[in-house]
Backbone atoms as SQL, in Angstrom:
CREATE TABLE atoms (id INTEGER PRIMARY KEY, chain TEXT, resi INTEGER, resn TEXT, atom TEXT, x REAL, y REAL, z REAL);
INSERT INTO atoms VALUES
  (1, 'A', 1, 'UNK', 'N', 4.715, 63.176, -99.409),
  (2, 'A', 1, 'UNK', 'CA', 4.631, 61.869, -98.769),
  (3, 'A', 1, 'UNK', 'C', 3.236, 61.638, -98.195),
  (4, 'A', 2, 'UNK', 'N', 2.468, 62.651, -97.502),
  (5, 'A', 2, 'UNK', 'CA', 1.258, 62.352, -96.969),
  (6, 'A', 2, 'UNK', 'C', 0.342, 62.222, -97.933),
  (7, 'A', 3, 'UNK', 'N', 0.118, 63.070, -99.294),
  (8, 'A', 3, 'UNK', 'CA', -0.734, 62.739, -100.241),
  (9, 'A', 3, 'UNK', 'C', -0.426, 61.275, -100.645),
  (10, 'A', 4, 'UNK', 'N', 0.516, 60.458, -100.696),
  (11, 'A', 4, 'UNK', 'CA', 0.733, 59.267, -101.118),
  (12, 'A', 4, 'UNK', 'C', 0.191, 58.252, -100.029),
  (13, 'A', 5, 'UNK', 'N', 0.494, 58.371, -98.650),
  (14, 'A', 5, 'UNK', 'CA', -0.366, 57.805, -97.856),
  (15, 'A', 5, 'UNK', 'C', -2.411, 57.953, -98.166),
  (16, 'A', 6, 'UNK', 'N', -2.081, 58.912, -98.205),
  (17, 'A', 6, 'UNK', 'CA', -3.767, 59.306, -98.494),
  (18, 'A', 6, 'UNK', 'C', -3.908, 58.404, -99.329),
  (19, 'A', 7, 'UNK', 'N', -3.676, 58.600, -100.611),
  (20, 'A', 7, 'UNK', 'CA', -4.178, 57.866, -101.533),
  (21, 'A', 7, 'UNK', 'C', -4.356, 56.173, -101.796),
  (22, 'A', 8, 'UNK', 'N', -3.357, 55.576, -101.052),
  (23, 'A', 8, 'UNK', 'CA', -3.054, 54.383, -100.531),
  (24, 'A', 8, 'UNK', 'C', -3.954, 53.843, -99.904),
  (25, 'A', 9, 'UNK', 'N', -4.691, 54.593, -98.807),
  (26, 'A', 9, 'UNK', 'CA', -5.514, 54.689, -98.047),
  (27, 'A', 9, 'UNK', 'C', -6.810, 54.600, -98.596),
  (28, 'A', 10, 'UNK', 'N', -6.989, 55.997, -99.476),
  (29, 'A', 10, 'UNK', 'CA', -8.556, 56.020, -100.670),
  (30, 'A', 10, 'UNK', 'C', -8.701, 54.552, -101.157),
  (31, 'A', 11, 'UNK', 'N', -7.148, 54.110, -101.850),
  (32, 'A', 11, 'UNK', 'CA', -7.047, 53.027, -102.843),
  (33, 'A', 11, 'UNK', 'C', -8.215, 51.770, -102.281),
  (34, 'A', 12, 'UNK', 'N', -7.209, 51.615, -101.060),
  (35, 'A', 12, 'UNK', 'CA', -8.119, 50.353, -100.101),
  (36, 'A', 12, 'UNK', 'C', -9.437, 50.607, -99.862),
  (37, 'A', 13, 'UNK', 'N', -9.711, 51.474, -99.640),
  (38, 'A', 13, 'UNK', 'CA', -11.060, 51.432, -98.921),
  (39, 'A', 13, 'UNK', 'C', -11.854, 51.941, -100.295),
  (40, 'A', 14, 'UNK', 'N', -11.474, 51.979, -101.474),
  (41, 'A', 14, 'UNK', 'CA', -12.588, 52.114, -102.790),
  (42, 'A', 14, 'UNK', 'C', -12.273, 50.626, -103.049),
  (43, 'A', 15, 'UNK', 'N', -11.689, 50.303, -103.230),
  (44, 'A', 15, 'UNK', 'CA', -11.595, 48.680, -103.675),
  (45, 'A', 15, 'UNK', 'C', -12.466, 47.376, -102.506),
  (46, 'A', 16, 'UNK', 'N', -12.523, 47.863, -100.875),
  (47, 'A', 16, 'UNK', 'CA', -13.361, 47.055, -100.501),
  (48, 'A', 16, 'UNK', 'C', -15.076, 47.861, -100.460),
  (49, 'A', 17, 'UNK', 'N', -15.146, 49.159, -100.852),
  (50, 'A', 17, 'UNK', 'CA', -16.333, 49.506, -101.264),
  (51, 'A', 17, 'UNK', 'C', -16.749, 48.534, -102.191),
  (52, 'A', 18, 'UNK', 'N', -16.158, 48.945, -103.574),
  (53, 'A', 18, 'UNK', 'CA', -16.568, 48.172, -104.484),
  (54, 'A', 18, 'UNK', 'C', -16.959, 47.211, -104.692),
  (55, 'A', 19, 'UNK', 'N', -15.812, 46.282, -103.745),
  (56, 'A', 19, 'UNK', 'CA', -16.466, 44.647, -103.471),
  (57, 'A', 19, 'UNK', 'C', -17.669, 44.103, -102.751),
  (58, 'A', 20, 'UNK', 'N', -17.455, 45.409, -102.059),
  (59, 'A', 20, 'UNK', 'CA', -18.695, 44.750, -100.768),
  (60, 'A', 20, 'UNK', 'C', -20.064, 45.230, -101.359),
  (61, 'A', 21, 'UNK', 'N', -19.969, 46.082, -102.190),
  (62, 'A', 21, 'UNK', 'CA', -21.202, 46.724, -102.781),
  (63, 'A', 21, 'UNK', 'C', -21.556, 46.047, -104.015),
  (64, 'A', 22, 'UNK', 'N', -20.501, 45.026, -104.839),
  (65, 'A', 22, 'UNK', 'CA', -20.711, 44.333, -106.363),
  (66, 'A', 22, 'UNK', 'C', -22.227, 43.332, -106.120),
  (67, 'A', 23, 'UNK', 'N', -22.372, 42.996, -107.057),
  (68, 'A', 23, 'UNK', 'CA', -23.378, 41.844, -107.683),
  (69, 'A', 23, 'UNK', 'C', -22.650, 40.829, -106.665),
  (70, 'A', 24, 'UNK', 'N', -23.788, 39.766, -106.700),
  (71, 'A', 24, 'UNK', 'CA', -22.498, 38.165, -106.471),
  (72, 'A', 24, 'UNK', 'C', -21.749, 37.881, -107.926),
  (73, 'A', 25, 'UNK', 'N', -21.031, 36.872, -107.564),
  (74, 'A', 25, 'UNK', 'CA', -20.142, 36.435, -108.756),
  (75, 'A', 25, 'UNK', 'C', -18.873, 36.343, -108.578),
  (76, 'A', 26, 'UNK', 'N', -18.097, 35.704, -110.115),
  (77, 'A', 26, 'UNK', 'CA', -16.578, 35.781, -109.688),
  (78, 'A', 26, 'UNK', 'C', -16.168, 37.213, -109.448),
  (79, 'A', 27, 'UNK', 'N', -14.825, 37.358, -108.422),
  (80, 'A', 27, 'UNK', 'CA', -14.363, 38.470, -108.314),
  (81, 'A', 27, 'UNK', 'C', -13.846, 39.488, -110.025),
  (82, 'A', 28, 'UNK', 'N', -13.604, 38.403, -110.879),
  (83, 'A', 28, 'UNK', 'CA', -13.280, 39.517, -111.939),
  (84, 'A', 28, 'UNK', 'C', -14.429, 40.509, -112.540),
  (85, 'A', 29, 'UNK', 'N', -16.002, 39.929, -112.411),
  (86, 'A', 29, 'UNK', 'CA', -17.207, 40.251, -112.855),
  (87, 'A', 29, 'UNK', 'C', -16.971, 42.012, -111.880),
  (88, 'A', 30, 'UNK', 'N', -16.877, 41.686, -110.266),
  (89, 'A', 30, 'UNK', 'CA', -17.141, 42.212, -109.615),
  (90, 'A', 30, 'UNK', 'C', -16.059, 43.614, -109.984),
  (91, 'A', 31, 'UNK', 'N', -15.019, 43.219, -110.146),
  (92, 'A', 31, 'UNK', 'CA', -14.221, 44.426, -110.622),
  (93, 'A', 31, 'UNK', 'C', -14.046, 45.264, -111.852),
  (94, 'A', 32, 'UNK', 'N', -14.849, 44.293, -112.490),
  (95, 'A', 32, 'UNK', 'CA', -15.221, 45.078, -114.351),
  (96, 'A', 32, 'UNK', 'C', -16.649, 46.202, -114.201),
  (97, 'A', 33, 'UNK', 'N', -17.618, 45.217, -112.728),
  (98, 'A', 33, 'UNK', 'CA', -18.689, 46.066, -113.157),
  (99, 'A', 33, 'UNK', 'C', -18.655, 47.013, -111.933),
  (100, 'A', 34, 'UNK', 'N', -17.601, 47.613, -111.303),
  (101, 'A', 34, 'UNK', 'CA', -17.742, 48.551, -109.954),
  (102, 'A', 34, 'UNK', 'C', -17.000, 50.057, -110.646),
  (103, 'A', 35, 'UNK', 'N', -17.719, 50.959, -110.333),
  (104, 'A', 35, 'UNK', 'CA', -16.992, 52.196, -110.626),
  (105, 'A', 35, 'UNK', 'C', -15.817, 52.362, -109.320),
  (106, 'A', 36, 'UNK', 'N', -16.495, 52.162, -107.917),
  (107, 'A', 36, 'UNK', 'CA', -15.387, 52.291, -106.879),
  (108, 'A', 36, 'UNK', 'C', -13.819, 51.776, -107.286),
  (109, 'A', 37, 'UNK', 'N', -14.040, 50.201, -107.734),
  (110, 'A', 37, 'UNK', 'CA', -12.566, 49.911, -107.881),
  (111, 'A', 37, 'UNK', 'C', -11.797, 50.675, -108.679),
  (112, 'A', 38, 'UNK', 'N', -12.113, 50.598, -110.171),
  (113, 'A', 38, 'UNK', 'CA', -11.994, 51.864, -111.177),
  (114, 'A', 38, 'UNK', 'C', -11.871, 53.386, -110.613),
  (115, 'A', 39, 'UNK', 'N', -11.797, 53.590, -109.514),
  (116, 'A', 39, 'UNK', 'CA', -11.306, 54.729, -108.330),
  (117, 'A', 39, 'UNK', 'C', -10.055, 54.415, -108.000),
  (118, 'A', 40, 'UNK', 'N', -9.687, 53.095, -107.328),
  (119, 'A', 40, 'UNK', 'CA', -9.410, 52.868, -106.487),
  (120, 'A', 40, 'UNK', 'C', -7.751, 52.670, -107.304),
  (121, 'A', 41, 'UNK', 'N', -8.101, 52.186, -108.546),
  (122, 'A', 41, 'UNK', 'CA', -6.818, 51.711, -109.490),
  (123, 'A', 41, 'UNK', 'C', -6.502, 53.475, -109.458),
  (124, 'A', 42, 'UNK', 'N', -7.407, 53.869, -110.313),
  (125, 'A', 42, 'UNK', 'CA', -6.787, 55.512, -110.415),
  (126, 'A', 42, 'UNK', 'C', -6.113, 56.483, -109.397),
  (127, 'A', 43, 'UNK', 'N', -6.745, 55.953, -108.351),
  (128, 'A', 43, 'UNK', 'CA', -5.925, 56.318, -106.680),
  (129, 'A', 43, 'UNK', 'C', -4.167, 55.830, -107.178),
  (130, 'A', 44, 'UNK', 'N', -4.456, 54.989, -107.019),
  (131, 'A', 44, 'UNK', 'CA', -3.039, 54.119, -107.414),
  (132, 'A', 44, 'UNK', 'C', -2.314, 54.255, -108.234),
  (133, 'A', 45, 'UNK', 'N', -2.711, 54.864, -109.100),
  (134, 'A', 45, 'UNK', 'CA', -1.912, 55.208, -110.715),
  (135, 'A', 45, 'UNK', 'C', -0.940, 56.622, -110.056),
  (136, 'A', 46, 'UNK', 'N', -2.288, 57.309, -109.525),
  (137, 'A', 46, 'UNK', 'CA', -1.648, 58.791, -109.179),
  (138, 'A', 46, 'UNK', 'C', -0.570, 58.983, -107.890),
  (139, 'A', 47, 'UNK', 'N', -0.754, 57.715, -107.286),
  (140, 'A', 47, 'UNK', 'CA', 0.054, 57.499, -106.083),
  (141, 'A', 47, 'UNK', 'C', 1.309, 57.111, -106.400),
  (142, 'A', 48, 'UNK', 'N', 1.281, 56.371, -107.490),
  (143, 'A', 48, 'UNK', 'CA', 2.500, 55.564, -108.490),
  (144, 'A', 48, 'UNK', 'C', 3.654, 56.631, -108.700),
  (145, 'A', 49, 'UNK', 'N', 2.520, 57.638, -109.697),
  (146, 'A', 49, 'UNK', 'CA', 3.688, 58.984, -109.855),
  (147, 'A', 49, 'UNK', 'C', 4.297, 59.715, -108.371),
  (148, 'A', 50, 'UNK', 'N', 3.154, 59.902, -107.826),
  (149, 'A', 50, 'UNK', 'CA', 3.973, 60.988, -106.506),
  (150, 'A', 50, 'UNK', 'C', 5.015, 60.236, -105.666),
  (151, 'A', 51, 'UNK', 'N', 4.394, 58.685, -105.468),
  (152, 'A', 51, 'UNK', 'CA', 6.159, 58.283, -105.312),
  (153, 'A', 51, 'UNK', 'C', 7.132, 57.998, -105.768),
  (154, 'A', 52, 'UNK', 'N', 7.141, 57.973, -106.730),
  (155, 'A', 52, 'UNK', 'CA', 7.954, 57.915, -107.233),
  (156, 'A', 52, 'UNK', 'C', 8.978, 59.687, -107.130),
  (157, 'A', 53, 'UNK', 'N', 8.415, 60.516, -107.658),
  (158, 'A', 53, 'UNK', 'CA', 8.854, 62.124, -107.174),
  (159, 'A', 53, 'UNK', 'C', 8.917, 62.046, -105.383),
  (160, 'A', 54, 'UNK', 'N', 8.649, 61.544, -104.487),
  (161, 'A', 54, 'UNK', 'CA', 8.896, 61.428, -103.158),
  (162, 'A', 54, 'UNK', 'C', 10.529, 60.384, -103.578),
  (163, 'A', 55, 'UNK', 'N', 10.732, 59.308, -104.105),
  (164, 'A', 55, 'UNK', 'CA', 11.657, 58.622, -103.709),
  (165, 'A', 55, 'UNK', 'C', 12.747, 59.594, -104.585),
  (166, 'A', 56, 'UNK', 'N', 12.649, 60.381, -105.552),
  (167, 'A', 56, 'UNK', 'CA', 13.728, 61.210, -106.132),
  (168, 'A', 56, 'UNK', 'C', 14.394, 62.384, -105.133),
  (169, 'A', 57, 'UNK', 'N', 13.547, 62.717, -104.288),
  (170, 'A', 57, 'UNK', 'CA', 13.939, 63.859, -103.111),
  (171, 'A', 57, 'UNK', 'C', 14.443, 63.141, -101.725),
  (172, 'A', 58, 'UNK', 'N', 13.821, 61.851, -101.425),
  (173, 'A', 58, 'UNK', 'CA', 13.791, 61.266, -100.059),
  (174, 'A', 58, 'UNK', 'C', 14.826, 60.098, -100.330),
  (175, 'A', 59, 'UNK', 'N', 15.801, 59.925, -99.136),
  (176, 'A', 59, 'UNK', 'CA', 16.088, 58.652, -98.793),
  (177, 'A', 59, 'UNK', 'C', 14.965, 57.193, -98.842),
  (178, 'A', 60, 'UNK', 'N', 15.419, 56.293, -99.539),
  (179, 'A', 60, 'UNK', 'CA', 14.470, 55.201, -99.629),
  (180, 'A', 60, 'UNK', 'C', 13.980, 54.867, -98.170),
  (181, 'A', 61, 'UNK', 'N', 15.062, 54.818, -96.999),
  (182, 'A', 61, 'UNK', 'CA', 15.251, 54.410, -95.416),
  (183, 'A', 61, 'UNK', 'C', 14.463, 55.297, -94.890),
  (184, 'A', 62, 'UNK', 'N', 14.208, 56.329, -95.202),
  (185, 'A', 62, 'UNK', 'CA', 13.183, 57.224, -94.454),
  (186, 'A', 62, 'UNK', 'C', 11.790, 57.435, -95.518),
  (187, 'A', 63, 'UNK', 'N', 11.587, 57.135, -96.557),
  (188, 'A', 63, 'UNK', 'CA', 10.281, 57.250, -97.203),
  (189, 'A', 63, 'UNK', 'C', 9.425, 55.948, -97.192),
  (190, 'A', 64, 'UNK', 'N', 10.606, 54.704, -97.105),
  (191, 'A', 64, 'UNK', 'CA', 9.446, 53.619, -96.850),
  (192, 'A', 64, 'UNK', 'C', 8.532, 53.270, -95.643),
  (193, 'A', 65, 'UNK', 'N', 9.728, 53.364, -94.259),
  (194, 'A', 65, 'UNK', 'CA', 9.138, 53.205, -92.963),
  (195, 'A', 65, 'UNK', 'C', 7.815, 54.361, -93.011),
  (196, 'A', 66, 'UNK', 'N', 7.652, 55.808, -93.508),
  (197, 'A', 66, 'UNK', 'CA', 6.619, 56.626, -93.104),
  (198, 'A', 66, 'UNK', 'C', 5.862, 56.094, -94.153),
  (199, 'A', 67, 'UNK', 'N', 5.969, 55.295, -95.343),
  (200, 'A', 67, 'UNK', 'CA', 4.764, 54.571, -95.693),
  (201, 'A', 67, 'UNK', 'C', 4.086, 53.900, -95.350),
  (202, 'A', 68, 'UNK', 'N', 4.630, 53.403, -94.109),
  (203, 'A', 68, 'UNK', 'CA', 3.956, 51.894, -92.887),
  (204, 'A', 68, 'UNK', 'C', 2.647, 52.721, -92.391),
  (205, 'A', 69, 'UNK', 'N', 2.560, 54.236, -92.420),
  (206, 'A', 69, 'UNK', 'CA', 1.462, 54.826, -91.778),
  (207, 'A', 69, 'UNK', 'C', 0.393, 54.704, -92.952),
  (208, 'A', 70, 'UNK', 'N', 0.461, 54.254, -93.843),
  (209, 'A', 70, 'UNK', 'CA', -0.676, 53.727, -94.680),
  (210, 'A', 70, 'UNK', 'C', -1.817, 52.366, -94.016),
  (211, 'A', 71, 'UNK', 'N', -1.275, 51.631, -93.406),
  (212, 'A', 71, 'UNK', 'CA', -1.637, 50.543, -92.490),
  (213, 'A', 71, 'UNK', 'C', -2.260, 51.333, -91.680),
  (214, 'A', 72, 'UNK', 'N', -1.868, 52.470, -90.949),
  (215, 'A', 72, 'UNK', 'CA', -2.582, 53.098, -89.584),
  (216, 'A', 72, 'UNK', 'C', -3.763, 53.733, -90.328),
  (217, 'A', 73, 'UNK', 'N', -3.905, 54.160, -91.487),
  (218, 'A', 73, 'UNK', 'CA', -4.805, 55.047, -91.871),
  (219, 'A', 73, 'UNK', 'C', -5.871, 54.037, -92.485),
  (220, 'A', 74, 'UNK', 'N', -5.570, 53.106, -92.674),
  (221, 'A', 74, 'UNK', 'CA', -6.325, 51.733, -93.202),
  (222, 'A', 74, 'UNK', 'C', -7.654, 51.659, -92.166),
  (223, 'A', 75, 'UNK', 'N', -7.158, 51.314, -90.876),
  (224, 'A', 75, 'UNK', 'CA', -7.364, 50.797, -90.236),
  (225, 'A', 75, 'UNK', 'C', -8.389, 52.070, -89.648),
  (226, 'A', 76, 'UNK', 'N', -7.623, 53.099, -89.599),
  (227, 'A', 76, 'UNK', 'CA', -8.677, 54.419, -89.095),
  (228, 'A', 76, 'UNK', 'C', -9.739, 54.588, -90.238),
  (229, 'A', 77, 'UNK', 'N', -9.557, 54.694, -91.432),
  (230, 'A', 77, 'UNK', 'CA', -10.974, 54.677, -92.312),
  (231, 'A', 77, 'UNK', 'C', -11.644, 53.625, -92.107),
  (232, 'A', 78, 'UNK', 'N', -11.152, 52.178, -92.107),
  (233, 'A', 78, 'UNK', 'CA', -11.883, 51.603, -92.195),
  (234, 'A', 78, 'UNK', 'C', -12.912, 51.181, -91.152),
  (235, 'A', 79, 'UNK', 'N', -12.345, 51.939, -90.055),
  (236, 'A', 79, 'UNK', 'CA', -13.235, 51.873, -88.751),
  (237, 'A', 79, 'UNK', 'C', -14.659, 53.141, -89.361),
  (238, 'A', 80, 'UNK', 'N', -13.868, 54.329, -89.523),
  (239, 'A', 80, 'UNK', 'CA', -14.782, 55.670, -89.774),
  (240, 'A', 80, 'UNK', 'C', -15.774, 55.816, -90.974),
  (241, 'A', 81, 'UNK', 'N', -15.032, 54.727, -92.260),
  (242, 'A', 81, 'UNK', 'CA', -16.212, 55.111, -93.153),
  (243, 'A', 81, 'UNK', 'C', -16.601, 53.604, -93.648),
  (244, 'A', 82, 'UNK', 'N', -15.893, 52.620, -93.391),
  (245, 'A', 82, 'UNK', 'CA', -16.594, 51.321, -93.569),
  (246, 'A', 82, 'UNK', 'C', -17.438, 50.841, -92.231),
  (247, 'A', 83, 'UNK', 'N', -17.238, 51.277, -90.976),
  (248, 'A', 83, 'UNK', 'CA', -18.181, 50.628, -89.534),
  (249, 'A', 83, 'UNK', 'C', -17.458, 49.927, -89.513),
  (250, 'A', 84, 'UNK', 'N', -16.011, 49.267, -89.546),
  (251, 'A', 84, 'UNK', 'CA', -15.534, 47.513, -88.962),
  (252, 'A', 84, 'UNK', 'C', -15.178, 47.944, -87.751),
  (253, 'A', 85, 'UNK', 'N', -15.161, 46.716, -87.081),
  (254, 'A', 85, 'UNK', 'CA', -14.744, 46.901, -85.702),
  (255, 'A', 85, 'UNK', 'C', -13.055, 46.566, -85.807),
  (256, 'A', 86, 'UNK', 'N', -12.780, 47.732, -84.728),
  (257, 'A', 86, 'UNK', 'CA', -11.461, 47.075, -84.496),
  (258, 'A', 86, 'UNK', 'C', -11.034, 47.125, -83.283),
  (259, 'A', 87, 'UNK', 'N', -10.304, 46.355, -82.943),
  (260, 'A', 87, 'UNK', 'CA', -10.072, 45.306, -81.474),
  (261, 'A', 87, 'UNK', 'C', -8.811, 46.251, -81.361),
  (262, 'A', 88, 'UNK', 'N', -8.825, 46.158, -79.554),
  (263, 'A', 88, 'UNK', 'CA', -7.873, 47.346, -79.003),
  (264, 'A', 88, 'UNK', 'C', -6.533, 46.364, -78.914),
  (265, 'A', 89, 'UNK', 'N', -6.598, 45.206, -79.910),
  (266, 'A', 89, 'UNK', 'CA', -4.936, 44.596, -79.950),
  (267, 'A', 89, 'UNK', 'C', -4.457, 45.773, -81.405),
  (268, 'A', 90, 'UNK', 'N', -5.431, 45.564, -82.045),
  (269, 'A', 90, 'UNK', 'CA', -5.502, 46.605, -83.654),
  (270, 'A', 90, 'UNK', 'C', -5.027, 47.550, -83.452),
  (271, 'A', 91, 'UNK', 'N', -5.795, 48.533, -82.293),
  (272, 'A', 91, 'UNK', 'CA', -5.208, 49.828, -82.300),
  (273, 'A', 91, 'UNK', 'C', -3.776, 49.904, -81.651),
  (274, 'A', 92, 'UNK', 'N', -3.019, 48.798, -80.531),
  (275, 'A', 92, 'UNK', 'CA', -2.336, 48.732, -80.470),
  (276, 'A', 92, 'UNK', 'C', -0.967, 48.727, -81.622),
  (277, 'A', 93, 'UNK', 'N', -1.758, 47.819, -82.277),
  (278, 'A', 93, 'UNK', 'CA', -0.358, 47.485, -83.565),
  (279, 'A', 93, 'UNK', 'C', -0.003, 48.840, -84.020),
  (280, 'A', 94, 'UNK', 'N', -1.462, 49.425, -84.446),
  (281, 'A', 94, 'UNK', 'CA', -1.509, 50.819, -85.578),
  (282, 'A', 94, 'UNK', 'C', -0.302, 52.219, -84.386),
  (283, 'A', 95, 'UNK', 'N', -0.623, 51.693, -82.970),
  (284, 'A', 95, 'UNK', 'CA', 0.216, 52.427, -82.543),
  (285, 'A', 95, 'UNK', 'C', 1.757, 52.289, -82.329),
  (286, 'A', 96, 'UNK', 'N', 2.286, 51.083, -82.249),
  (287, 'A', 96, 'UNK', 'CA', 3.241, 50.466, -82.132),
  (288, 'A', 96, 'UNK', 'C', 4.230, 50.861, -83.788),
  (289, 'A', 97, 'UNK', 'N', 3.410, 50.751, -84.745),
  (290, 'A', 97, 'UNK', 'CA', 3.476, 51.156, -86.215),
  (291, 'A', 97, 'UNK', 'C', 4.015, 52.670, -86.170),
  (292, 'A', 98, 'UNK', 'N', 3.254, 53.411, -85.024),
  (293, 'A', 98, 'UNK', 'CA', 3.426, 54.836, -85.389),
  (294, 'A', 98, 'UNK', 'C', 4.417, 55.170, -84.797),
  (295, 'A', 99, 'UNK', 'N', 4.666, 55.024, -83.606),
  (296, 'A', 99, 'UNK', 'CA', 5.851, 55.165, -82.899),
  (297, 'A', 99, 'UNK', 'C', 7.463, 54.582, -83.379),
  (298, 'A', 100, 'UNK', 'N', 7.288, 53.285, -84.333),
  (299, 'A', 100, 'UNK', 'CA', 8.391, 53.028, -85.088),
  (300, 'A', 100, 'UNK', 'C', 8.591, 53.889, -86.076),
  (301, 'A', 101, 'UNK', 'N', 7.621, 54.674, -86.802),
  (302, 'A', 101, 'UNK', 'CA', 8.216, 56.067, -87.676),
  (303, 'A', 101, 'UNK', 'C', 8.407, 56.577, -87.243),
  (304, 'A', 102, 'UNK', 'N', 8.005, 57.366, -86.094),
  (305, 'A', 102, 'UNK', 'CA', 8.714, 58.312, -85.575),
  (306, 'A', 102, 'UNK', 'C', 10.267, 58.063, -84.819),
  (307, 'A', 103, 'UNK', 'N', 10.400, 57.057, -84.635),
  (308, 'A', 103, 'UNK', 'CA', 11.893, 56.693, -84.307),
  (309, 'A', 103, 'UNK', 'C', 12.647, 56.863, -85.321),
  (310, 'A', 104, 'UNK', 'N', 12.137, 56.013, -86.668),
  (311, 'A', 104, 'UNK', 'CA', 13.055, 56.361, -87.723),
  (312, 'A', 104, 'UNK', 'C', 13.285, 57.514, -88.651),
  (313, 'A', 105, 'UNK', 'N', 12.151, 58.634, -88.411),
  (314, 'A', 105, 'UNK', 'CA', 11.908, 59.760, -88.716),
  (315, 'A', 105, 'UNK', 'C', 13.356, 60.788, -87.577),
  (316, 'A', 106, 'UNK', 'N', 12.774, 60.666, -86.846),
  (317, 'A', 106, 'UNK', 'CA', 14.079, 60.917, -85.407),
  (318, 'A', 106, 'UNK', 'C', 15.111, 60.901, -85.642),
  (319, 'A', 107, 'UNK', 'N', 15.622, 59.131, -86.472),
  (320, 'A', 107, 'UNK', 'CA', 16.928, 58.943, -86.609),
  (321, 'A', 107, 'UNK', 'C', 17.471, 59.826, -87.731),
  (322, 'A', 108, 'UNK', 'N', 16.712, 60.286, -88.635),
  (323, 'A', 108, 'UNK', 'CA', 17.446, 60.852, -89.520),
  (324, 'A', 108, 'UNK', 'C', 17.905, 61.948, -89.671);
């Protein structure tokens, strides 16, 4: 389950690499000519399979809510390796987020 967060995580933040780093132009230019995005899909491909093998072992009710920590990890890279700022309502949510998995992690 955590490698699938990870990767979720890679996914996003190679795909707004990519963008933010492309040529100008339409967005399709920008995604034909970026190696990052072309990461970022392959993140995703490989994430595709492992959950799928996570949802064959796991309750759907307990593997989706600990996917919500993909949002928290969003938000932590994208502070750590993109520089965005994020506003202490943000870190609130990302915590509010975390504490609802662990409730439903709890419940089970």
């Amino acid at each position: 389950m955590a490698a699938t967060i990870l990767l979720e995580v890679a996914g996003q933040i190679a795909f707004k690499m990519g963008l933010s780093r492309a040529p100008e132009g339409p967005v399709w230019r920008k995604v034909l000519a970026s190696p990052a995005i072309v990461l970022g899909v392959a993140a995703y491909a490989v994430e595709l399979g492992m959950w799928l093998g996570v949802l064959s072992l796991a309750p759907l009710s307990i593997a989706f809510p600990l996917a919500a920590l993909s949002y928290c990890g969003v938000l932590l890279a994208s502070r750590a390796v993109l520089g965005e700022p994020v506003s202490n309502r943000r870190w609130l949510g990302a915590s509010v987020i975390t504490l609802g998995v662990a409730l439903v992690c709890l419940s089970a």
